[in-house]
């Protein structure tokens, strides 16, 4: 007897079916009619049998296992405590559904292993969240465990996942579908620059603004494993779970992190917007939803802390429009460089004889809040903590160091207690509203217990200090998954403040992250990570695309730069309420030298386009940029708002470009079909075009 179940969100339908075994996902895609005959759908999904095959096609269930003759990678591989491989048979299956929540329970009678899975559809964001768990009567060793397994689209030619490095995060990697496995397994113990746990599956011809696209994100801050496999019979499966080998202890229970699913028939932007809204409206817990303009002092002073200097810098930052001052690394222990004192979270009285209160008082008098840098998970061998407790560090004593540091064993309750007590003491005795939580070294060995310990420490601090925001910084963008975002309110996307590199990173990160949680700062005129010198217009407007901040020495600014930055900051403050609650749509730019996006308010009344020209075109003139997401039969007034930036390069525009002449009023249909015709410009230039919806017109 066949049983079927369906889940619907506003953007997608998921249908599962079973003939007594674990269910399989037989349909994932565009919304089906409510009257759809699921039995007929199941019948249509069944595959034929021909020569050279098994007598029946083994089902691609939500957890295929060895022993079922499944011709691909198993979703669960277990051994007993003696190391014997378990061949599981989940024959006892019970499925229940209440509204938009589907729960599946299955048991293997011989081993005593129980498997459970759940699927929950969100009626607001459109995202479906899937989890899997096992429980065993006896300890078992987990070699591999995937969240519920999904089929991949047969009409796709390629997949897109994301690699990266320090100051080069979110590099899209396009891989053709072909027989066999694309396996990405993270050994570093964090979600990492190297492998962001996300995957986009565009059907052939899909782009940002059109076409059928599937997307997945595994919300886990530790090492992860992704498997995208084309089976010998042509079927395709997707698995996400903890990194293989990272569950280092025999267990009697384990649950995967959530696997977030999105589908869109309106291009990659549809999936991106579902993810952006889900992060902002479901995952983040906000102590304060408004987003103050940041000033971070790191690239101004590094470890050279001095009250008079920092007070002067704070005064200048406030005059530019900053609303929060963040004191970075160097305030504790004997921290004069990056070789010592991590773990010694007590004030350095050499630098701060009267404590942090004088600086905080000055910062507060300027109308700014105060934030402080920590790196709780790390320890320097040259520290009082390591000298007292060398056994608290992970790995061998002679291991290769990273940034002169080792990693504390966060699985230990005494380590978490020590850190919680010291951090809590700093927070309790100072007016601190924000923590920049850094993580500058990968683990010497992968272990899920480390991430679980980090979660526990963050949860404890947040329970005791619910009004303190936390930013996840992991040598830049090394840990910005949805698991860490359940406990933080912001991610530091990259240590690169190079606006050109930021354009690419921000563009790709928008596939998963909303503007409201994505920190982006105006860096120094001369970028220390790239060696480039960039004009203030490009630097400031690039930062204004996300959660705006400054991270340069404001004393270096000339009058023109200060004027531009102040103007951009004022504009951002005037528009942030709708921007940070709105949606980021990536635009399909016909010139590869252009990176472009449109941010649209949730009510559709306002939008802004950021169009960055990184290099010279191969042809003479810029091609028009088509907009997206507008109402075709509405009129919009659009204007180029940054043409007169005093620090921008003199434009080589000599003709009658409409955007140079003033406001232009066009229909949404025209803006999405003809697009914006840009003025001619030099490279390293950005155009900011703001739009306002006026009224509906008859087409």
XYZ file of C-alpha atoms in Angstrom:
699
model
C 0.000 0.000 0.000
C 1.308 3.422 -0.950
C 1.129 6.378 1.440
C 1.817 9.964 0.409
C 2.300 13.248 2.255
C 2.778 16.815 1.059
C 4.125 20.019 2.550
C 3.417 23.420 1.033
C 5.063 26.760 1.657
C 4.258 29.910 -0.328
C 7.060 29.089 -2.779
C 7.414 25.305 -2.970
C 5.823 21.890 -2.549
C 7.496 18.803 -1.120
C 5.832 15.398 -1.614
C 6.976 12.197 0.092
C 5.772 8.664 -0.573
C 6.314 5.225 0.909
C 5.332 1.619 0.314
C 6.076 0.617 3.899
C 9.747 1.589 3.940
C 11.329 4.949 4.754
C 9.646 7.612 2.622
C 11.283 9.129 -0.441
C 10.922 12.675 -1.712
C 9.137 12.086 -5.022
C 8.512 15.752 -5.796
C 10.300 18.963 -4.846
C 9.593 22.102 -6.769
C 6.978 24.643 -7.772
C 3.683 24.746 -5.891
C 1.277 22.028 -6.968
C -2.476 22.543 -7.155
C -4.236 21.662 -3.924
C -6.256 19.089 -5.897
C -3.158 17.244 -7.170
C -3.652 13.463 -7.110
C -0.614 12.362 -5.101
C -1.180 8.692 -5.924
C -0.969 9.522 -9.621
C 2.102 11.669 -8.933
C 3.737 8.730 -7.183
C 2.865 6.414 -10.052
C 4.435 8.879 -12.506
C 7.592 9.059 -10.403
C 8.208 5.303 -10.406
C 11.089 4.202 -12.579
C 11.200 1.408 -15.095
C 13.514 -1.605 -15.037
C 15.638 -2.846 -17.920
C 18.504 -5.215 -18.555
C 21.587 -5.223 -16.375
C 19.681 -3.888 -13.350
C 18.283 -5.207 -10.119
C 14.746 -6.528 -10.369
C 13.447 -3.374 -8.678
C 14.972 0.109 -8.548
C 16.136 0.632 -4.931
C 14.352 3.723 -3.618
C 16.214 6.964 -2.981
C 14.791 7.380 0.512
C 15.389 10.249 2.918
C 18.072 8.006 4.452
C 19.381 5.353 2.055
C 21.411 2.711 3.896
C 23.784 -0.110 3.058
C 21.924 -3.406 2.878
C 19.158 -2.031 0.628
C 21.286 -2.514 -2.520
C 21.200 1.247 -2.954
C 23.737 2.093 -5.707
C 24.991 5.325 -4.154
C 26.437 6.836 -0.988
C 24.475 5.836 2.113
C 22.841 8.570 4.179
C 23.777 6.789 7.427
C 26.756 4.552 8.200
C 27.090 3.076 11.703
C 29.324 0.642 13.555
C 28.717 -0.874 16.937
C 31.047 -0.198 19.856
C 33.246 -3.130 18.771
C 33.604 -1.704 15.274
C 31.267 -4.084 13.446
C 29.360 -2.493 10.576
C 25.611 -2.320 11.078
C 23.394 -3.168 8.114
C 20.198 -1.350 8.936
C 16.662 -2.155 7.873
C 14.208 0.556 8.870
C 11.150 -1.616 8.314
C 8.991 -0.252 11.125
C 7.892 3.171 9.908
C 5.401 5.608 11.408
C 4.593 8.979 9.812
C 2.487 11.747 11.315
C 1.569 15.168 10.002
C 0.078 18.151 11.763
C -0.468 21.118 9.442
C 2.938 22.165 8.082
C 5.015 19.761 10.223
C 5.762 16.224 9.029
C 7.443 13.730 11.378
C 8.838 10.339 10.441
C 9.897 7.613 12.871
C 11.528 4.344 11.842
C 13.228 1.507 13.686
C 15.618 -1.300 12.908
C 14.494 -4.154 15.137
C 17.799 -6.072 15.097
C 20.173 -3.244 16.050
C 17.707 -1.265 18.159
C 18.511 1.902 16.181
C 15.697 4.416 15.723
C 15.739 7.017 12.958
C 13.591 10.151 13.029
C 13.190 12.955 10.550
C 11.108 16.100 10.409
C 10.122 18.584 7.718
C 8.598 21.961 8.612
C 7.289 24.473 6.065
C 7.364 28.174 6.943
C 4.290 30.019 5.710
C 6.032 33.394 5.899
C 9.478 32.892 4.382
C 8.765 29.894 2.158
C 11.717 27.909 3.564
C 11.330 24.228 4.474
C 13.521 23.039 7.347
C 14.550 19.370 7.576
C 16.309 17.495 10.394
C 17.293 13.919 11.121
C 18.223 12.126 14.343
C 19.114 8.663 15.540
C 18.786 6.953 18.914
C 20.300 3.602 19.820
C 19.806 1.170 22.653
C 23.578 0.627 22.674
C 26.491 3.001 21.901
C 27.238 3.287 18.193
C 29.976 4.907 16.147
C 28.682 7.289 13.473
C 30.864 7.282 10.386
C 28.506 9.357 8.255
C 25.087 10.857 8.899
C 23.127 13.109 6.590
C 20.176 15.323 7.239
C 17.189 14.085 5.186
C 18.375 13.244 1.685
C 16.908 15.187 -1.229
C 16.787 14.411 -4.948
C 18.568 16.864 -7.236
C 16.893 18.152 -10.411
C 17.298 16.078 -13.560
C 16.987 19.193 -15.759
C 20.168 20.778 -14.376
C 23.549 20.775 -16.090
C 25.586 22.150 -13.194
C 25.693 22.916 -9.504
C 27.075 25.945 -7.654
C 28.755 25.692 -4.265
C 31.102 28.092 -2.503
C 34.804 27.993 -1.708
C 37.097 30.727 -0.450
C 40.040 31.862 1.604
C 40.916 34.604 4.053
C 40.057 37.970 2.399
C 38.535 36.005 -0.508
C 35.339 34.465 0.801
C 32.258 33.253 -1.110
C 33.895 32.228 -4.366
C 31.241 30.532 -6.497
C 32.369 27.136 -7.821
C 30.393 25.828 -10.780
C 30.654 22.065 -11.364
C 28.979 20.110 -14.166
C 26.783 17.194 -13.209
C 28.411 13.934 -14.213
C 28.480 10.342 -13.062
C 29.862 9.968 -9.563
C 30.230 12.114 -6.478
C 31.158 15.705 -5.802
C 32.262 15.419 -2.185
C 33.195 18.405 -0.048
C 34.207 17.488 3.491
C 35.492 20.208 5.833
C 38.288 19.047 8.172
C 38.893 22.458 9.786
C 36.225 22.265 12.493
C 34.313 25.372 11.422
C 31.955 26.092 8.564
C 34.914 27.942 7.125
C 36.211 30.205 4.376
C 37.084 27.051 2.488
C 33.571 25.637 2.257
C 30.409 27.549 3.029
C 27.723 24.882 3.662
C 25.394 25.907 0.868
C 24.470 24.699 -2.605
C 22.500 26.146 -5.518
C 21.034 23.879 -8.194
C 19.875 25.947 -11.176
C 18.049 24.184 -13.956
C 19.488 24.740 -17.417
C 19.192 28.402 -18.463
C 18.315 29.756 -15.017
C 19.947 33.003 -13.941
C 19.492 35.473 -11.101
C 16.162 36.800 -12.352
C 14.497 33.866 -14.099
C 14.390 30.093 -14.278
C 13.869 27.187 -11.911
C 16.360 26.960 -9.031
C 16.766 24.759 -5.933
C 18.964 25.761 -2.967
C 20.105 24.200 0.313
C 21.967 25.434 3.377
C 23.201 23.306 6.295
C 22.998 25.405 9.456
C 26.023 24.121 11.372
C 29.013 26.118 12.593
C 31.348 23.103 12.635
C 32.867 21.029 9.887
C 30.335 19.860 7.326
C 30.047 17.319 4.557
C 28.269 17.852 1.233
C 27.631 15.062 -1.244
C 26.143 15.713 -4.668
C 25.976 12.387 -6.477
C 24.761 11.188 -9.830
C 23.982 7.503 -9.470
C 24.798 4.923 -12.183
C 21.106 4.809 -13.113
C 21.001 8.632 -13.593
C 19.234 9.663 -10.408
C 20.826 12.384 -8.311
C 20.987 12.886 -4.573
C 22.080 15.680 -2.228
C 23.359 15.069 1.304
C 24.472 17.536 3.979
C 25.642 16.625 7.460
C 28.501 16.939 9.935
C 31.947 16.324 8.500
C 32.792 12.662 8.116
C 34.776 11.497 11.121
C 33.864 14.513 13.264
C 31.639 12.545 15.655
C 34.583 11.131 17.550
C 32.821 9.355 20.402
C 30.411 6.433 20.508
C 26.938 7.838 21.135
C 23.436 6.658 21.907
C 21.804 9.661 20.219
C 22.673 12.354 17.708
C 20.737 14.962 15.738
C 21.858 16.722 12.594
C 21.741 20.474 12.271
C 18.822 21.933 10.311
C 18.923 21.667 6.531
C 17.185 24.661 4.974
C 15.507 24.192 1.588
C 14.374 26.821 -0.897
C 12.904 26.632 -4.375
C 12.099 29.361 -6.876
C 10.714 29.485 -10.401
C 11.883 33.125 -10.626
C 15.636 32.532 -10.661
C 18.288 32.425 -7.982
C 16.909 35.610 -6.438
C 13.759 33.781 -5.361
C 15.765 31.312 -3.266
C 18.025 34.102 -1.996
C 15.087 36.179 -0.799
C 13.542 33.205 1.005
C 16.855 32.622 2.773
C 17.371 36.330 3.549
C 13.907 36.633 5.091
C 14.285 33.400 7.035
C 17.541 34.543 8.615
C 16.224 37.999 9.454
C 12.723 37.037 10.615
C 13.152 33.521 12.046
C 16.741 32.717 12.975
C 18.106 35.951 14.439
C 17.066 36.847 17.974
C 17.257 40.637 18.131
C 18.094 42.561 21.308
C 17.636 45.675 19.148
C 16.525 45.532 15.566
C 17.813 48.972 14.607
C 21.304 48.835 13.135
C 23.717 51.503 14.410
C 26.588 52.702 12.216
C 29.764 51.027 13.504
C 33.201 52.381 14.057
C 35.892 49.729 14.657
C 39.350 50.967 15.646
C 41.404 47.952 14.476
C 42.892 49.366 11.278
C 43.540 52.717 12.958
C 45.592 51.605 15.951
C 45.987 47.804 15.939
C 47.459 46.916 19.386
C 48.578 50.448 20.291
C 45.915 51.401 22.839
C 45.982 54.896 24.277
C 43.030 56.683 25.890
C 43.784 60.110 24.423
C 44.261 58.764 20.898
C 41.169 56.589 21.037
C 39.102 59.443 22.462
C 40.163 61.687 19.583
C 39.351 58.946 17.080
C 35.954 58.389 18.694
C 35.172 62.105 18.462
C 36.010 62.146 14.766
C 34.090 58.938 14.096
C 30.995 60.368 15.773
C 31.269 63.518 13.665
C 31.228 61.337 10.554
C 28.035 59.665 11.760
C 29.160 56.615 13.756
C 26.736 55.358 16.405
C 28.702 52.500 17.952
C 32.409 52.382 18.856
C 34.075 48.956 18.963
C 37.396 48.524 20.773
C 39.218 45.691 19.041
C 42.095 43.386 20.007
C 44.753 44.517 22.489
C 42.919 45.586 25.681
C 43.675 42.534 27.878
C 46.575 40.602 29.392
C 49.895 41.823 28.005
C 48.616 41.903 24.447
C 51.086 44.073 22.509
C 50.989 41.854 19.427
C 49.371 38.589 18.385
C 51.880 36.324 20.154
C 50.513 36.398 23.695
C 47.702 36.648 26.220
C 44.739 34.993 24.496
C 42.836 33.364 27.338
C 43.822 36.056 29.870
C 40.589 38.059 29.689
C 41.464 40.702 32.272
C 42.230 44.354 31.577
C 45.795 45.347 30.788
C 46.392 47.992 33.465
C 49.513 49.206 31.679
C 47.273 50.526 28.890
C 44.138 51.066 30.944
C 45.197 52.160 34.459
C 41.690 53.444 35.156
C 39.949 50.670 33.263
C 37.766 51.041 30.198
C 35.274 53.323 31.921
C 36.920 56.628 30.857
C 36.788 55.617 27.199
C 33.251 54.251 27.506
C 32.116 57.450 29.236
C 33.577 59.537 26.422
C 32.040 57.304 23.761
C 28.635 57.488 25.462
C 28.898 61.289 25.712
C 29.187 61.357 21.922
C 25.916 59.447 21.592
C 27.548 56.144 20.665
C 27.220 52.678 22.177
C 30.311 50.653 23.071
C 31.471 47.248 21.860
C 34.443 45.054 22.734
C 36.496 42.349 20.971
C 36.958 38.837 22.377
C 38.397 35.615 21.001
C 37.149 33.199 23.667
C 37.918 29.871 21.962
C 41.638 30.521 21.618
C 44.751 30.499 23.780
C 48.352 31.573 23.231
C 51.104 29.309 24.595
C 52.486 32.575 25.974
C 49.600 33.189 28.378
C 48.892 32.734 32.049
C 46.015 30.425 31.148
C 48.135 28.031 29.093
C 50.875 27.983 31.690
C 48.272 27.019 34.309
C 46.236 24.621 32.163
C 48.117 23.275 29.133
C 45.693 20.328 29.176
C 42.864 22.691 28.179
C 44.298 23.142 24.675
C 43.255 20.834 21.849
C 45.939 18.804 20.089
C 49.570 18.069 20.731
C 51.813 20.529 22.497
C 54.126 20.612 19.453
C 51.362 21.235 16.917
C 51.657 23.847 14.171
C 50.320 27.127 15.531
C 48.003 29.481 13.685
C 48.438 33.201 14.351
C 50.625 32.082 17.272
C 47.677 30.410 18.982
C 45.998 27.138 19.874
C 42.354 26.189 20.405
C 40.755 25.621 23.780
C 38.776 22.417 24.318
C 35.247 23.806 24.380
C 33.791 20.369 25.098
C 35.097 20.726 28.668
C 32.668 22.237 31.149
C 35.532 23.698 33.197
C 36.867 25.560 30.146
C 33.433 26.980 29.383
C 32.948 27.919 33.034
C 36.295 29.744 33.156
C 35.531 31.703 29.993
C 31.977 32.498 31.004
C 33.093 33.846 34.370
C 35.786 36.126 32.923
C 33.655 37.459 30.058
C 30.696 37.963 32.363
C 32.870 39.937 34.780
C 33.909 42.333 31.987
C 30.319 42.721 30.783
C 28.898 43.176 34.267
C 31.277 46.018 35.156
C 31.083 48.012 31.903
C 28.377 49.440 29.671
C 28.997 47.096 26.764
C 26.242 46.507 24.229
C 28.154 44.503 21.654
C 30.773 41.750 21.389
C 32.908 41.124 18.334
C 33.529 37.370 18.774
C 36.556 36.324 16.745
C 37.933 32.872 15.815
C 41.303 33.067 14.081
C 42.527 29.485 13.948
C 41.145 26.247 12.557
C 40.928 23.198 14.830
C 43.851 20.764 14.944
C 41.271 17.982 14.545
C 37.598 18.030 13.631
C 35.133 17.331 16.455
C 31.426 18.143 16.717
C 31.833 18.416 20.495
C 33.855 21.593 19.974
C 31.006 23.318 18.151
C 28.467 22.051 20.668
C 30.638 23.579 23.404
C 30.787 26.929 21.594
C 27.011 26.893 21.295
C 26.706 26.154 25.018
C 29.018 29.033 25.983
C 27.225 31.503 23.724
C 23.834 30.340 24.983
C 24.951 30.833 28.588
C 26.277 34.339 27.983
C 23.217 35.358 26.007
C 20.935 34.097 28.769
C 22.834 36.194 31.329
C 23.256 39.260 29.065
C 20.257 39.240 26.703
C 20.759 42.863 25.629
C 24.320 42.314 24.382
C 24.642 41.705 20.657
C 27.281 39.334 19.287
C 29.037 39.486 15.921
C 30.457 36.282 14.497
C 33.908 37.050 13.135
C 36.121 34.128 12.212
C 39.266 35.655 10.742
C 36.665 37.439 8.681
C 34.000 35.262 7.091
C 35.084 31.850 8.331
C 31.893 31.121 10.295
C 28.680 32.740 9.086
C 26.237 29.862 8.789
C 22.708 29.777 10.212
C 23.823 27.714 13.217
C 26.055 30.498 14.512
C 23.419 33.066 13.534
C 20.963 31.450 15.943
C 23.256 32.870 18.631
C 24.560 36.067 17.036
C 23.155 39.130 15.299
C 25.827 39.977 12.736
C 28.584 38.404 10.680
C 31.840 40.026 9.657
C 31.802 39.015 6.024
C 35.512 39.386 5.347
C 38.681 40.891 6.767
C 39.092 42.494 3.347
C 37.949 46.121 3.313
C 38.975 46.395 -0.330
C 35.767 47.664 -1.942
C 36.402 45.839 -5.228
C 36.807 42.487 -3.499
C 33.882 43.330 -1.214
C 31.632 43.830 -4.224
C 32.117 40.214 -5.276
C 31.912 38.797 -1.750
C 28.749 40.732 -0.890
C 27.159 39.819 -4.220
C 27.547 36.077 -3.608
C 26.798 36.213 0.119
C 23.406 37.765 -0.702
C 22.361 34.309 -1.907
C 22.139 33.390 1.791
C 22.461 36.494 4.001
C 20.336 39.644 4.394
C 21.821 43.129 4.543
C 20.803 43.590 8.174
C 23.265 40.984 9.501
C 26.121 41.542 7.038
C 28.791 43.901 8.326
C 30.566 46.047 5.719
C 33.028 48.789 6.647
C 34.774 51.665 4.912
C 38.436 50.792 5.066
C 41.586 52.934 4.779
C 42.424 54.758 1.576
C 45.292 52.306 1.066
C 43.994 48.783 1.699
C 46.510 46.705 3.614
C 45.111 43.367 2.359
C 45.247 44.182 -1.367
C 47.610 47.132 -1.750
C 44.973 49.013 -3.738
C 44.172 52.688 -3.229
C 40.483 53.344 -3.886
C 38.394 56.505 -3.907
C 36.000 57.249 -1.048
C 32.893 57.133 -3.209
C 33.450 53.481 -4.095
C 34.498 52.555 -0.569
C 31.608 54.302 1.176
C 28.806 53.234 -1.161
C 30.055 49.642 -1.140
C 29.813 49.600 2.666
C 26.376 51.261 2.458
C 25.051 48.196 0.637
C 25.030 46.270 3.926
C 25.299 47.109 7.664
C 27.459 50.205 7.406
C 30.565 50.861 9.439
C 33.995 52.545 9.322
C 37.332 50.842 9.936
C 39.975 53.377 9.083
C 41.777 56.087 11.003
C 39.422 59.068 10.541
C 42.385 61.368 11.023
C 43.662 60.350 7.571
C 40.625 61.707 5.726
C 40.937 64.837 3.635
C 38.031 67.267 3.419
C 36.565 65.753 0.252
C 36.690 62.228 1.660
C 35.099 63.316 4.931
C 32.373 65.141 3.021
C 31.555 62.093 0.899
C 31.575 59.698 3.842
C 29.368 61.986 5.929
C 26.903 62.339 3.046
C 26.762 58.577 2.417
C 26.311 57.881 6.118
C 23.474 60.389 6.345
C 21.825 58.816 3.307
C 22.192 55.341 4.796
C 20.635 56.401 8.096
C 17.734 57.996 6.231
C 17.078 54.802 4.276
C 18.220 51.980 6.547
C 14.795 51.206 8.003
C 13.372 50.035 4.691
C 16.674 48.760 3.259
C 17.478 46.441 6.145
C 13.952 45.016 6.164
C 13.955 44.671 2.371
C 15.223 42.151 -0.141
C 18.480 42.021 -2.107
C 18.022 40.989 -5.754
C 21.167 40.272 -7.737
C 21.023 41.727 -11.240
C 22.176 39.899 -14.358
C 24.722 42.361 -15.739
C 25.578 41.810 -19.427
C 29.062 43.226 -18.858
C 31.188 40.954 -16.642
C 33.021 44.035 -15.357
C 29.802 45.120 -13.599
C 28.508 43.908 -10.245
C 24.933 45.053 -9.706
C 22.059 44.570 -7.311
C 18.730 46.158 -6.468
C 17.428 46.375 -2.916
C 13.642 46.664 -2.716
C 11.552 47.625 0.322
C 9.120 45.011 1.598
C 6.180 47.264 0.650
C 7.629 47.900 -2.809
C 7.600 51.688 -2.435
C 11.365 52.254 -2.469
C 14.359 50.716 -4.154
C 18.033 51.442 -4.653
C 20.421 50.022 -7.255
C 24.141 49.695 -6.623
C 26.059 49.245 -9.881
C 29.830 48.946 -9.545
C 32.159 49.093 -12.536
C 35.292 47.199 -11.553
C 37.269 47.331 -14.813
C 37.057 48.737 -18.324
C 34.624 47.181 -20.763
C 35.814 45.300 -23.818
C 33.483 47.464 -25.909
C 33.140 51.259 -25.812
C 29.761 51.851 -24.149
C 28.100 50.250 -21.142
C 25.201 47.928 -21.860
C 21.903 48.724 -20.090
C 21.242 47.128 -16.719
C 17.805 45.550 -16.489
C 16.102 45.851 -13.112
C 13.938 43.191 -11.496
C 11.305 42.803 -8.801
C 9.295 45.905 -9.770
C 5.571 46.167 -10.505
C 5.225 46.358 -14.311
C 2.223 48.710 -14.291
C 3.615 51.103 -11.689
C 5.577 54.254 -12.413
C 8.887 54.907 -10.691
C 10.907 58.067 -10.334
C 14.604 57.203 -10.509
C 17.636 59.383 -9.912
C 21.405 58.977 -9.842
C 22.131 60.167 -6.315
C 25.935 60.046 -6.185
C 26.972 61.799 -9.389
C 28.458 64.743 -7.485
C 30.579 62.840 -4.942
C 33.612 65.122 -4.524
C 36.039 62.238 -4.036
C 34.914 60.214 -7.057
C 36.993 60.108 -10.218
C 36.068 62.699 -12.849
C 33.658 60.870 -15.186
C 34.418 60.782 -18.932
C 30.714 61.242 -19.699
C 30.181 63.818 -22.481
C 26.776 62.960 -23.957
C 23.103 63.330 -23.072
C 22.720 60.447 -20.643
C 19.336 60.778 -18.942
C 20.661 59.812 -15.506
C 23.125 62.705 -15.643
C 20.342 65.189 -16.404
C 18.146 64.558 -13.368
C 15.125 62.491 -12.334
C 13.591 60.078 -14.827
C 10.074 58.617 -14.580
C 9.440 55.239 -16.203
C 7.206 52.237 -15.730
C 8.381 49.134 -13.945
C 7.959 47.310 -17.249
C 10.364 49.701 -18.982
C 12.927 49.528 -16.204
C 12.836 45.735 -16.280
C 12.951 45.461 -20.074
C 14.996 48.420 -21.362
C 16.813 48.927 -18.069
C 19.113 51.721 -16.933
C 21.459 53.271 -19.475
C 24.550 54.237 -17.484
C 26.871 57.188 -18.069
C 30.349 56.403 -19.307
C 32.803 56.118 -16.434
C 36.265 55.133 -15.406
C 36.873 51.794 -13.669
C 36.503 51.586 -9.895
C 33.321 53.654 -10.071
C 29.931 52.994 -8.495
C 26.519 54.287 -9.548
C 23.777 54.531 -6.926
C 20.322 54.890 -8.450
C 17.404 55.411 -6.082
C 13.796 54.823 -7.064
C 10.415 55.733 -5.639
C 7.137 54.151 -6.683
C 4.555 56.733 -7.714
C 1.289 55.164 -8.930
C -0.243 52.395 -11.021
C -0.784 52.917 -14.719
C -2.857 51.032 -17.244
C -0.763 48.869 -19.524
